[in-house]
Short mmCIF file of C-alpha atoms in Angstrom, two decimals:
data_model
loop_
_atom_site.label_atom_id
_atom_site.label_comp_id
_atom_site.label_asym_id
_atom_site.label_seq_id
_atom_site.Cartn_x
_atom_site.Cartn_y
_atom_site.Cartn_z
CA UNK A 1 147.84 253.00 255.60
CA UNK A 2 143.88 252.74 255.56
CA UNK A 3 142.45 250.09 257.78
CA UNK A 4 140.88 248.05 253.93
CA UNK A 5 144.72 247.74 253.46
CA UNK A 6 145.58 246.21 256.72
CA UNK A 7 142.86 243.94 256.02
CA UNK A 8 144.02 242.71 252.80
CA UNK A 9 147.72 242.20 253.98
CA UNK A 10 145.88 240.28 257.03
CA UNK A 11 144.64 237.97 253.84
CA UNK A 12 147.33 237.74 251.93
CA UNK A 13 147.85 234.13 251.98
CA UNK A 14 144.27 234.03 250.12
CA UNK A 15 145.43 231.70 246.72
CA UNK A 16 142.28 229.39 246.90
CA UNK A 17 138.58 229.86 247.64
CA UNK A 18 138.65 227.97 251.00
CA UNK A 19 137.28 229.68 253.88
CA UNK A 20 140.48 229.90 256.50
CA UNK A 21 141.90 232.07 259.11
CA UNK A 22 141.88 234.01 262.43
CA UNK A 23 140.42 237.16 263.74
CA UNK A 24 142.95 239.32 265.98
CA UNK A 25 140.82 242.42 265.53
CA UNK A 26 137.88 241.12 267.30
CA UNK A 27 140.16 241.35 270.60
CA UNK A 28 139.85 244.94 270.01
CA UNK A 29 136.30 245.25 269.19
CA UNK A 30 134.30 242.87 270.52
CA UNK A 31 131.59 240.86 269.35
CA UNK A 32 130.16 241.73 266.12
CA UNK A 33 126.46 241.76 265.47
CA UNK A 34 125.73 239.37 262.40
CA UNK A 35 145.50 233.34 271.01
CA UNK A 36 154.47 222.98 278.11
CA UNK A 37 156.92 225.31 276.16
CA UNK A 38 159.93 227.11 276.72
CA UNK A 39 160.56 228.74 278.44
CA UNK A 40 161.31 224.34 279.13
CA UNK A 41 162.96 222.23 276.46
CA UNK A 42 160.30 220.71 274.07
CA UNK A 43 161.00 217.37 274.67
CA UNK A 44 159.95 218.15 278.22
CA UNK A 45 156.98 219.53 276.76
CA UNK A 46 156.09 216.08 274.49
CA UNK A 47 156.67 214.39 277.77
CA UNK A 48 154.05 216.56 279.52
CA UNK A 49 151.40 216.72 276.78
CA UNK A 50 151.46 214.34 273.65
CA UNK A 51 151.57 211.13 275.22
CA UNK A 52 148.23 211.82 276.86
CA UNK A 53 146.56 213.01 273.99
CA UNK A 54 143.86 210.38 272.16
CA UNK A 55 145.46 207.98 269.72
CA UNK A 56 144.88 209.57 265.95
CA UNK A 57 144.46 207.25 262.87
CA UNK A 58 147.67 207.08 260.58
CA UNK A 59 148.07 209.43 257.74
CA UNK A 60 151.16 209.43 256.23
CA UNK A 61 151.34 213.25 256.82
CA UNK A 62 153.29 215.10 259.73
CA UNK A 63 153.06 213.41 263.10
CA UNK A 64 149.48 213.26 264.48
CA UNK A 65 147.46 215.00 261.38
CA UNK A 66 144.29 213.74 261.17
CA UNK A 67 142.71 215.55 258.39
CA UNK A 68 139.24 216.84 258.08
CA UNK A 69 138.01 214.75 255.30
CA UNK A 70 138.50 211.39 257.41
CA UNK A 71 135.84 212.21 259.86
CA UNK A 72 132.75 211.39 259.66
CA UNK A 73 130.97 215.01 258.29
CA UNK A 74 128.55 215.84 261.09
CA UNK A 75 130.76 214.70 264.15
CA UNK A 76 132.57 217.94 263.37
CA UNK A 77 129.63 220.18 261.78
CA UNK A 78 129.09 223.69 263.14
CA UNK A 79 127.77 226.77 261.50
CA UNK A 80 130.26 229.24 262.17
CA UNK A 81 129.13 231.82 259.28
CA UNK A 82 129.04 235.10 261.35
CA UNK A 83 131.14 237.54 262.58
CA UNK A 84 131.18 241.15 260.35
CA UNK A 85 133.34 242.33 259.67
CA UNK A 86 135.45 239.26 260.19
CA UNK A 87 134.21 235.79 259.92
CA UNK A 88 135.24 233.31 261.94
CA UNK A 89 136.07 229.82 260.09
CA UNK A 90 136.39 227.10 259.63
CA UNK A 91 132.55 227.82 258.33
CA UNK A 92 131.30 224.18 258.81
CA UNK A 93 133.69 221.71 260.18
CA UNK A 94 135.95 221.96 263.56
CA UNK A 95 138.11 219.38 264.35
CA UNK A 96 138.66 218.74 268.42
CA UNK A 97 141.20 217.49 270.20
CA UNK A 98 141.49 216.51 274.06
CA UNK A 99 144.41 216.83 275.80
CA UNK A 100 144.59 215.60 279.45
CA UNK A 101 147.30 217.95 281.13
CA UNK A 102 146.80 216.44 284.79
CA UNK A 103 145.72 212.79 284.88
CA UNK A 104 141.91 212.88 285.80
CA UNK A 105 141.91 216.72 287.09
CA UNK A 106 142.78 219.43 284.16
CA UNK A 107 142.61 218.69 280.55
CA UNK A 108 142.51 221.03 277.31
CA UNK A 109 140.66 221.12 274.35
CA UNK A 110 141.77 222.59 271.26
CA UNK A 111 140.35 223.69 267.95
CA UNK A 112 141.44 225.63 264.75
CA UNK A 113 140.25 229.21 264.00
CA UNK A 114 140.56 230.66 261.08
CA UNK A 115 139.72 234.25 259.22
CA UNK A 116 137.17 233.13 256.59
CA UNK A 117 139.03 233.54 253.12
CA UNK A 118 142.55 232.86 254.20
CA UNK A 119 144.72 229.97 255.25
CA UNK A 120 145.91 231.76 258.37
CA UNK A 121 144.97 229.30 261.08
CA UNK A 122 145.93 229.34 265.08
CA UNK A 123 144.30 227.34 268.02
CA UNK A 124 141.23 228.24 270.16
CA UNK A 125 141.43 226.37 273.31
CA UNK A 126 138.88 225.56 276.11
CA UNK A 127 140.47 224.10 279.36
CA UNK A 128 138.29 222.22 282.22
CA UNK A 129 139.05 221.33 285.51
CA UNK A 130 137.31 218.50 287.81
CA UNK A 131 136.14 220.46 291.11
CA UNK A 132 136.22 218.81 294.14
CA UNK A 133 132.38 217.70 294.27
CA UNK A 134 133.43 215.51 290.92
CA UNK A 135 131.69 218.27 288.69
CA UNK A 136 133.67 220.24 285.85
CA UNK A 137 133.95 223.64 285.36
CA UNK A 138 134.46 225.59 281.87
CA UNK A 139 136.52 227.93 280.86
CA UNK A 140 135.92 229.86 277.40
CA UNK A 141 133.98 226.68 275.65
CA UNK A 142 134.67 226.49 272.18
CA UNK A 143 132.36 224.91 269.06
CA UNK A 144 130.19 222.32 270.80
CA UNK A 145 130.25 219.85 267.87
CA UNK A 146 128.95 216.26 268.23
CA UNK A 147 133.17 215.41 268.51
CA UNK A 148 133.64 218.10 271.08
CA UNK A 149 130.42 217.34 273.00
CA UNK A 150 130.98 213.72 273.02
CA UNK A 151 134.88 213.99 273.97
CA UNK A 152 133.81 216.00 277.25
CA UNK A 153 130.80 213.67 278.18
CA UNK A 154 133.72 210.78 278.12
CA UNK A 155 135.11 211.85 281.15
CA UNK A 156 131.81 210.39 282.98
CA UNK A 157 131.44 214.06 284.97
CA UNK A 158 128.56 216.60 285.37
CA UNK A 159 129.41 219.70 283.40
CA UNK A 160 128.11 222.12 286.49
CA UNK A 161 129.82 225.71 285.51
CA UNK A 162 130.89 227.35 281.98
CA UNK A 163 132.90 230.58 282.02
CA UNK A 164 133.24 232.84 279.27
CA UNK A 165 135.97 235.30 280.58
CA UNK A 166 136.38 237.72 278.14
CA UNK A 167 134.53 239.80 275.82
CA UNK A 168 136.18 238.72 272.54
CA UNK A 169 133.88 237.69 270.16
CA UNK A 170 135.78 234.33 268.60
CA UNK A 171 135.28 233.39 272.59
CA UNK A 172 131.55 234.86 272.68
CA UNK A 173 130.34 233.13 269.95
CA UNK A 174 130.29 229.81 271.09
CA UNK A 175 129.12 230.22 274.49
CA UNK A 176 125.13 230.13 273.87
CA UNK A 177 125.63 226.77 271.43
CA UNK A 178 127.93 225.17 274.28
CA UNK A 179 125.53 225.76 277.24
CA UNK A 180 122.28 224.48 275.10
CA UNK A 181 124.42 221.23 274.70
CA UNK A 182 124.83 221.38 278.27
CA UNK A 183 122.04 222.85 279.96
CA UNK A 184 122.28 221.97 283.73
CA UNK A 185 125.33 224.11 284.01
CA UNK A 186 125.34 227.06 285.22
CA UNK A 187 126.89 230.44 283.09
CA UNK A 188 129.11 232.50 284.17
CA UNK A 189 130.14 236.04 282.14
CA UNK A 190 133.13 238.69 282.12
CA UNK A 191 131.40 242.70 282.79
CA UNK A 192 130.61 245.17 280.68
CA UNK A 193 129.95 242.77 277.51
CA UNK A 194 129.47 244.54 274.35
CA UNK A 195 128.89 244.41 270.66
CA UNK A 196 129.40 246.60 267.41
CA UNK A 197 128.45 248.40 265.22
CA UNK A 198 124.70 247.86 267.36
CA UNK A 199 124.97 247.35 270.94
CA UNK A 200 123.22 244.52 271.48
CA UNK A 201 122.16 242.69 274.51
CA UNK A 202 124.16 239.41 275.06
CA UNK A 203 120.45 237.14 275.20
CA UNK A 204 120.70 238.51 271.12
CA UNK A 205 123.55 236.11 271.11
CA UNK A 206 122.31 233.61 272.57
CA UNK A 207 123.68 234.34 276.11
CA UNK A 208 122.28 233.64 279.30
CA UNK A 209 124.01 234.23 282.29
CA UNK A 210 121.97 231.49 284.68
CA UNK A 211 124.72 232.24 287.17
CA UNK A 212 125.66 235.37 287.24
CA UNK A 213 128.39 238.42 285.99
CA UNK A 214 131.25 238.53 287.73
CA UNK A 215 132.03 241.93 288.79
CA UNK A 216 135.03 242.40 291.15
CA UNK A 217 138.40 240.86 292.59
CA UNK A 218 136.87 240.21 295.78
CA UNK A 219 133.33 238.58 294.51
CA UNK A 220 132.48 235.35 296.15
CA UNK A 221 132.07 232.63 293.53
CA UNK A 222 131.03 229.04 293.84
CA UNK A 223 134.18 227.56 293.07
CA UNK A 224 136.22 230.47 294.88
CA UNK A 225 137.43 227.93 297.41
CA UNK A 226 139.72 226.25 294.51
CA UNK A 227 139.87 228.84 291.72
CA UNK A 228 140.69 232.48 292.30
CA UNK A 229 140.33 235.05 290.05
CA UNK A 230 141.16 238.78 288.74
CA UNK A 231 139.87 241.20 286.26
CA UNK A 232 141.29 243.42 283.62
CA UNK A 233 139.25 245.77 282.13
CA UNK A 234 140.53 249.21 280.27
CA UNK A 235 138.90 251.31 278.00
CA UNK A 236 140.06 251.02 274.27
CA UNK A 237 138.32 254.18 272.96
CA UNK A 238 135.90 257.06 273.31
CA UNK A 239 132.16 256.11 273.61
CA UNK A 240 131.49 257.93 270.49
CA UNK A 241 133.15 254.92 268.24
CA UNK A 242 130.71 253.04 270.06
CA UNK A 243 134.12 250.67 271.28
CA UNK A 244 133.57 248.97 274.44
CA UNK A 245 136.42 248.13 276.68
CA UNK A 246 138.72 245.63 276.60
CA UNK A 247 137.92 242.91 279.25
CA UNK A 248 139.69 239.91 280.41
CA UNK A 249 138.93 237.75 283.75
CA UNK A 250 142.21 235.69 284.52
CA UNK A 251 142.07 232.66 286.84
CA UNK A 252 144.18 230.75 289.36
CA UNK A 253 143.55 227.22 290.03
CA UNK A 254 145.39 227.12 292.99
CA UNK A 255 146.09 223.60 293.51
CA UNK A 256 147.52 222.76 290.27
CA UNK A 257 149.38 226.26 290.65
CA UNK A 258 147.63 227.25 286.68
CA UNK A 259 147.04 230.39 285.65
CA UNK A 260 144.41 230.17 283.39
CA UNK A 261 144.40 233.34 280.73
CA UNK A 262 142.02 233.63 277.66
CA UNK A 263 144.14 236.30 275.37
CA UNK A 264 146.91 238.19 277.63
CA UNK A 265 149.71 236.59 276.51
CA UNK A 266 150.74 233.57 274.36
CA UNK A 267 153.56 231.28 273.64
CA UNK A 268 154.40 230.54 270.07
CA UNK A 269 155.69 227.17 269.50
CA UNK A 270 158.25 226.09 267.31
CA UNK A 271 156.13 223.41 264.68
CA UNK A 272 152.75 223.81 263.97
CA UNK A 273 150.29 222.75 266.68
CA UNK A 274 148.63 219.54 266.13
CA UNK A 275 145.19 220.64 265.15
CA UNK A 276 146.42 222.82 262.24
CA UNK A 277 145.40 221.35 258.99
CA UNK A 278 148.34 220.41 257.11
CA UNK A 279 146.87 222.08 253.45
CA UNK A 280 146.74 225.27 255.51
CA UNK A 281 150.10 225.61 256.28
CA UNK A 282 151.20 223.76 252.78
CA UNK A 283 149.11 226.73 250.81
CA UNK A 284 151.15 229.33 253.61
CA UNK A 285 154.48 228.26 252.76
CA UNK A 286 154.06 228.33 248.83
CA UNK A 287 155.66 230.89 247.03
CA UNK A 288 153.76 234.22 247.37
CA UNK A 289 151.87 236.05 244.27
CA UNK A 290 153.72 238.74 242.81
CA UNK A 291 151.33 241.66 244.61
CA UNK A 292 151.87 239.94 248.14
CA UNK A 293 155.50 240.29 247.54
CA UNK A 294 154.68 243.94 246.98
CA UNK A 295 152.77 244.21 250.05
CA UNK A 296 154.34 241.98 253.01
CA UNK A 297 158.35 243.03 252.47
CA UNK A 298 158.43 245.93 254.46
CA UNK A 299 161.66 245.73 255.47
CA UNK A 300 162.80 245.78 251.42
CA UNK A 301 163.68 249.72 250.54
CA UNK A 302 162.49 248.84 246.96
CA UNK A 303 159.15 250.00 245.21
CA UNK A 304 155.90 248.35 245.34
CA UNK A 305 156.86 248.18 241.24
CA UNK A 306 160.49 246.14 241.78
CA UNK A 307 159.13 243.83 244.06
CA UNK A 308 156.07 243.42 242.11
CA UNK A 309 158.19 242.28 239.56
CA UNK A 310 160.58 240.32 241.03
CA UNK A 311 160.06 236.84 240.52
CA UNK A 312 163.23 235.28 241.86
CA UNK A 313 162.75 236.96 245.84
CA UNK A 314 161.36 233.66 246.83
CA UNK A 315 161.72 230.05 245.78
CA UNK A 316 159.63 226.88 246.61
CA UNK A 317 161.03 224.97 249.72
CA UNK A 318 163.20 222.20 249.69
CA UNK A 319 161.09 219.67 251.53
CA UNK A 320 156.92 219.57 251.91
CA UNK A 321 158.38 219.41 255.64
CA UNK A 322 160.29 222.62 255.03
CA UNK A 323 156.78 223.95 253.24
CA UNK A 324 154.87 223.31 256.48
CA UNK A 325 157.30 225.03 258.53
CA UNK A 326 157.57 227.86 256.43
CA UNK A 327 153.88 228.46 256.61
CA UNK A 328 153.72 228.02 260.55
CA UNK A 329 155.98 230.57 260.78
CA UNK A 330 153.99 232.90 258.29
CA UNK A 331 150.76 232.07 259.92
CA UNK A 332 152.11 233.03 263.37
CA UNK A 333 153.86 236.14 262.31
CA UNK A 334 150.14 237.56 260.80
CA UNK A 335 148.41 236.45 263.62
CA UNK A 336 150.26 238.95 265.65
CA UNK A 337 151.56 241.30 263.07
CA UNK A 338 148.71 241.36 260.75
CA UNK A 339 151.18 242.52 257.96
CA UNK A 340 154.69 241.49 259.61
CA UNK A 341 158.38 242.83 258.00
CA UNK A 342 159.08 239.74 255.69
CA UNK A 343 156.77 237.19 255.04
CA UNK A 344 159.40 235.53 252.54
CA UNK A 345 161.78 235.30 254.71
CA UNK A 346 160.38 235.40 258.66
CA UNK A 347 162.70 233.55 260.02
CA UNK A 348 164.35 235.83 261.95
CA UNK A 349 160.97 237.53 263.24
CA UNK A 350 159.53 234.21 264.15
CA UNK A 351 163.09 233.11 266.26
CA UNK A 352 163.02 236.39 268.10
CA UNK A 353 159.18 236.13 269.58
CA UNK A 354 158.64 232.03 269.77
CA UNK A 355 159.19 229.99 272.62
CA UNK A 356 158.41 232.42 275.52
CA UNK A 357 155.67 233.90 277.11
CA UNK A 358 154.93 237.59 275.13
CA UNK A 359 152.54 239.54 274.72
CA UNK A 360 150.78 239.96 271.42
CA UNK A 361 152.20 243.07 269.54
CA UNK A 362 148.38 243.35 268.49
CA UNK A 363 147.01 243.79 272.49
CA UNK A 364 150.46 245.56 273.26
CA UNK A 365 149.82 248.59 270.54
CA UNK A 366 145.96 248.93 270.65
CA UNK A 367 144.82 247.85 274.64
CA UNK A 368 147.50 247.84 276.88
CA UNK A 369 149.57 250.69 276.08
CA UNK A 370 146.63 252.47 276.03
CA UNK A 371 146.04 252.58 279.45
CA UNK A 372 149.73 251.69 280.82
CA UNK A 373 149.24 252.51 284.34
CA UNK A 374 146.19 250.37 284.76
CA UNK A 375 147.71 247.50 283.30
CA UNK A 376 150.22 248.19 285.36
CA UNK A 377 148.53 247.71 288.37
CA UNK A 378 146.76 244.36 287.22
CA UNK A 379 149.93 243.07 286.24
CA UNK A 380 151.46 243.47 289.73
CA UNK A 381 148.55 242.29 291.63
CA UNK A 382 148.72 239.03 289.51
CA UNK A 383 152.16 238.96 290.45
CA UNK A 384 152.68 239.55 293.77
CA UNK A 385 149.37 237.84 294.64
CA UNK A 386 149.50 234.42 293.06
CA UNK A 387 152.34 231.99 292.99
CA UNK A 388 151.61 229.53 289.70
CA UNK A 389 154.10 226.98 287.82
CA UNK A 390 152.90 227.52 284.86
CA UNK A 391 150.01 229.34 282.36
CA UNK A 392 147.08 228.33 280.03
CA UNK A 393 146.89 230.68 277.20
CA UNK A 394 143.77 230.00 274.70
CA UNK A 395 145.97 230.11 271.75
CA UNK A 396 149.16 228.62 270.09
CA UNK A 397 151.06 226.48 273.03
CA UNK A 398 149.58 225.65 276.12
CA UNK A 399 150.38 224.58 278.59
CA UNK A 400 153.44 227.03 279.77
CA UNK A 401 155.93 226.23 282.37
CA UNK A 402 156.08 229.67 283.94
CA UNK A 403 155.50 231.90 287.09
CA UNK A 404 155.02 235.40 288.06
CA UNK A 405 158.75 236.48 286.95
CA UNK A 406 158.11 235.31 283.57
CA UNK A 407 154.53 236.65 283.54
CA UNK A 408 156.13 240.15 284.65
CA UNK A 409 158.35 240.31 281.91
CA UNK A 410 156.28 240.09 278.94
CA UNK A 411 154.62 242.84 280.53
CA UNK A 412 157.70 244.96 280.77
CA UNK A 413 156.62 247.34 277.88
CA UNK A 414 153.83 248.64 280.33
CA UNK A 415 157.42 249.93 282.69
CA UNK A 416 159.31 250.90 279.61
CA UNK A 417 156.42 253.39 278.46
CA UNK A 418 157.07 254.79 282.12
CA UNK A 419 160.35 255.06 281.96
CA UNK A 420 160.69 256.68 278.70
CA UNK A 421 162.02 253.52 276.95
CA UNK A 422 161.98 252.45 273.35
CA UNK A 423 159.21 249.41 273.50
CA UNK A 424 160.07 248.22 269.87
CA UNK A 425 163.57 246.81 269.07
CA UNK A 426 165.57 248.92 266.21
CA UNK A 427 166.95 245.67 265.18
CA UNK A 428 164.77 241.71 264.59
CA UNK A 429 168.91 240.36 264.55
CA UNK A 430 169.46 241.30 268.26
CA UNK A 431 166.03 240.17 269.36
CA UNK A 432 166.48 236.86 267.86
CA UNK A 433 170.22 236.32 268.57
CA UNK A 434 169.12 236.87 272.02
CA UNK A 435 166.09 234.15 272.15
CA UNK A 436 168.41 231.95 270.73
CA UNK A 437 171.25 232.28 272.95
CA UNK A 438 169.12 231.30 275.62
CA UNK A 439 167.30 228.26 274.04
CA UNK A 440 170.71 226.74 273.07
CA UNK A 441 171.11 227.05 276.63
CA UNK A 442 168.00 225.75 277.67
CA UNK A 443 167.63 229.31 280.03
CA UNK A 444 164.76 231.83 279.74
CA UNK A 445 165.69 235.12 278.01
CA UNK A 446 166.78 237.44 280.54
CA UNK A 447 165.79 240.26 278.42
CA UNK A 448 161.70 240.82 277.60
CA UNK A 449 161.24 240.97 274.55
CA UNK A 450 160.49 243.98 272.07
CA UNK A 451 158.55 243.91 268.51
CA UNK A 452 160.99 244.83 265.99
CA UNK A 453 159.81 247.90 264.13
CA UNK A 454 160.14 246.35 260.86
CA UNK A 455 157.25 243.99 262.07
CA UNK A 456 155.17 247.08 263.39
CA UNK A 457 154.98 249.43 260.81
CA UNK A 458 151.44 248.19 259.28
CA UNK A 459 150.45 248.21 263.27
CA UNK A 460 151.61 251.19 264.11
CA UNK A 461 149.65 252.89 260.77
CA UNK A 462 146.68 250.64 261.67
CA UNK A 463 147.01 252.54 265.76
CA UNK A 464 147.42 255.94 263.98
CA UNK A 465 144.27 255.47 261.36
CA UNK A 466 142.20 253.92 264.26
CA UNK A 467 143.18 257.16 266.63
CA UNK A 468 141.96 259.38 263.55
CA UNK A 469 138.68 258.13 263.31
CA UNK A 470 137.94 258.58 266.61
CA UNK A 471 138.27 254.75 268.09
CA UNK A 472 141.47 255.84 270.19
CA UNK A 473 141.97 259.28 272.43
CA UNK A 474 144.70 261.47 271.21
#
């Protein structure tokens, strides 16, 4: 499987001209030069985060969907037209939404991202926290429209530190915009920053680190005294692909007992986050075109010809409810698949991964099991270091009821690569049966869970074409 191909099965959901979608890939390689629930029941979860978010005008569609074309144009405007090889979108209009997590001290705000060209959408999330001098501090800012800019200002506090803690580009991007809007606050960066295919200086991007780089464990920060902090960093490739390493600072806010993470793991909810557009996932869960049956039913033993051809594998949903759903789940399963087993009928994929704190099959094949004993290491010291309640991913759910035991095991491929142990599941049926078990239950799965290898045979030929040009070591 060539990388193009991966690509286009990434895109598959493509049926109109509308410029949608996410970039996984740029976790891998950086910026380019041009990711509570249950793990707790989710009515526990509305409890704990939908009654506090801003009052929406009335639509008619699903439950809080406030679509783009209501808003005025320019309180949402941002040029978002970059990114090579993979645009981020939406290109010109980001919708924001504030969530206040706890009353007056941590809130979350949350944006779509999309791939530009396909529906595929998923949430970008900034979170802030109120210091104890009354100022706020930033982590990973997203699109500083007038919306975004004006929903932060309403909290009546000085915006004094903004934190981009990762070298991801989707993250990157908007860090230069965000600090011109506020420009008293000090910047704060992740190490060893990089960009491709030029390596770039991050002032090209508009990056200016007025505070500094952090650089170790141990490094005395201004806010140190409330919010601690550890870094990740492991090498993805040989220098000669010109691939920079993979780079993540994770933070505890140690009153709140948060771990604050930007792309190490994620929690995949079971209805469509609130910010999702409902056309998106309406276009996701029609019927697919003949050649995207061909290409997304991996798991069917038939030719590329037969399935081509066969125009009674899928049929429309029942509902425009059961449309929506069905397109959440297809979204989800490309964001972290790229080209999952069955995207006509990912149920069972989507039951055995959501509701529980994983790590993205994307980061587990091409970062982390790449250097296992490092990750290893970081994983245990954020363990065994830090006691937390629960975690604030930057995509899908958030926030997470869930400690260092829970954190541990959706690292527990890292241990299994150690041990000699198969870190895919031979079957989707047991992983799912199992997740379900323990939601019926209202328990956390006491086994981690493990990709199917139906879902990770485009990944796995994406790892193996990558390690043949050179990006990976043998």
């Amino acid at each position: 499987m060539s990388l193009p191909a991966v690509q286009e099965g990434r895109l598959h959901l493509v049926t109109d001209p509308k410029l949608r979608g996410i970039s996984s890939l740029s976790h891998c390689f950086g910026a380019r030069t041009t990711r509570p629930s249950r793990i707790i029941p989710r009515a526990a979860q509305r409890k704990n985060t939908t009654k506090l978010q801003p009052k929406q005008a009335s639509t008619g569609k699903r439950s809080g969907q406030v679509e783009i074309d209501e808003i005025p144009f320019f309180d949402r405007f941002h040029n978002s037209i970059t990114g090579f090889p993979f645009p981020l979108g939406p290109f010109l209009q980001r919708r924001t939404i504030r969530k206040q997590v706890d009353k007056g001290r941590l809130w979350l705000f949350e944006q779509e991202q999309t791939l530009g060209g396909s529906n595929v959408t998923t949430v970008i999330r900034m979170t802030v926290l109120k210091l104890n001098s009354g100022n706020l501090w930033v982590h990973a800012p997203v699109a500083p429209t007038r919306e975004c800019v004006r929903l932060v200002k309403e909290l009546g506090l000085p915006v004094e530190f903004i934190v981009l803690p990762t070298f991801a580009y989707e993250h990157k991007i908007f860090l230069g915009p965000f600090a011109r809007a506020f420009p008293d606050a000090k910047v704060w960066i992740a190490p060893r920053q990089w960009s491709w295919p030029l390596p770039l200086p991050v002032q090209f991007f508009g990056i200016f680190p007025t505070g500094g780089t952090i650089t170790e464990d141990d490094q005395e920060l201004p806010w140190s005294d409330e919010i601690e902090h550890k870094i990740f960093i492991s090498a993805i490739g040989g220098a000669s692909a010109g691939v920079g390493p993979y780079v993540e600072v994770v933070f505890l806010h140690k009153q709140s007992k948060t771990l604050i993470v930007t792309d190490a793991v994620v929690c995949v909810p079971p209805s469509p986050p609130q910010v999702v557009r409902t056309a998106n996932l309406l276009e996701a869960g029609s019927p697919l075109p003949g050649l995207i049956r061909g290409l997304s039913s991996l798991d069917d033993d038939r030719g590329f010809k037969d399935k081509f051809l066969d125009g009674q594998m899928e049929q429309p949903a029942e509902s425009e409810e059961a449309q929506v759903q069905l397109g959440w789940k297809r979204m989800a399963l490309q964001i972290l698949y790229f080209v999952p087993g069955n995207l006509l009928n990912p149920e069972l994929s989507f039951r055995a991964l959501s509701e529980r704190l994983v790590v993205s099959p994307v980061l587990q094949t091409l970062v982390y099991s790449k250097n296992p004993e490092g990750a290893r290491q970081w994983v245990d010291k954020v363990t065994s270091d830090w006691s937390f309640k629960r975690v604030i991913p930057a995509h899908f759910d958030a926030p997470v009821a869930a400690g260092p035991k829970d954190f541990r095991q959706a690292f527990q491929f890292l241990w299994d690569i150690k041990d000699n142990v198969p870190t895919q599941a031979s079957s989707v049926e047991a992983q799912q049966q199992q997740n379900l078990l323990a939601r019926l239950f209202s328990r956390k799965p006491q086994e981690p869970f493990r990709p199917p290898a139906s879902d990770m045979r485009a990944l796995n030929g994406l790892e193996s074409v990558l390690t043949k040009a050179g990006v990976f070591s043998k």
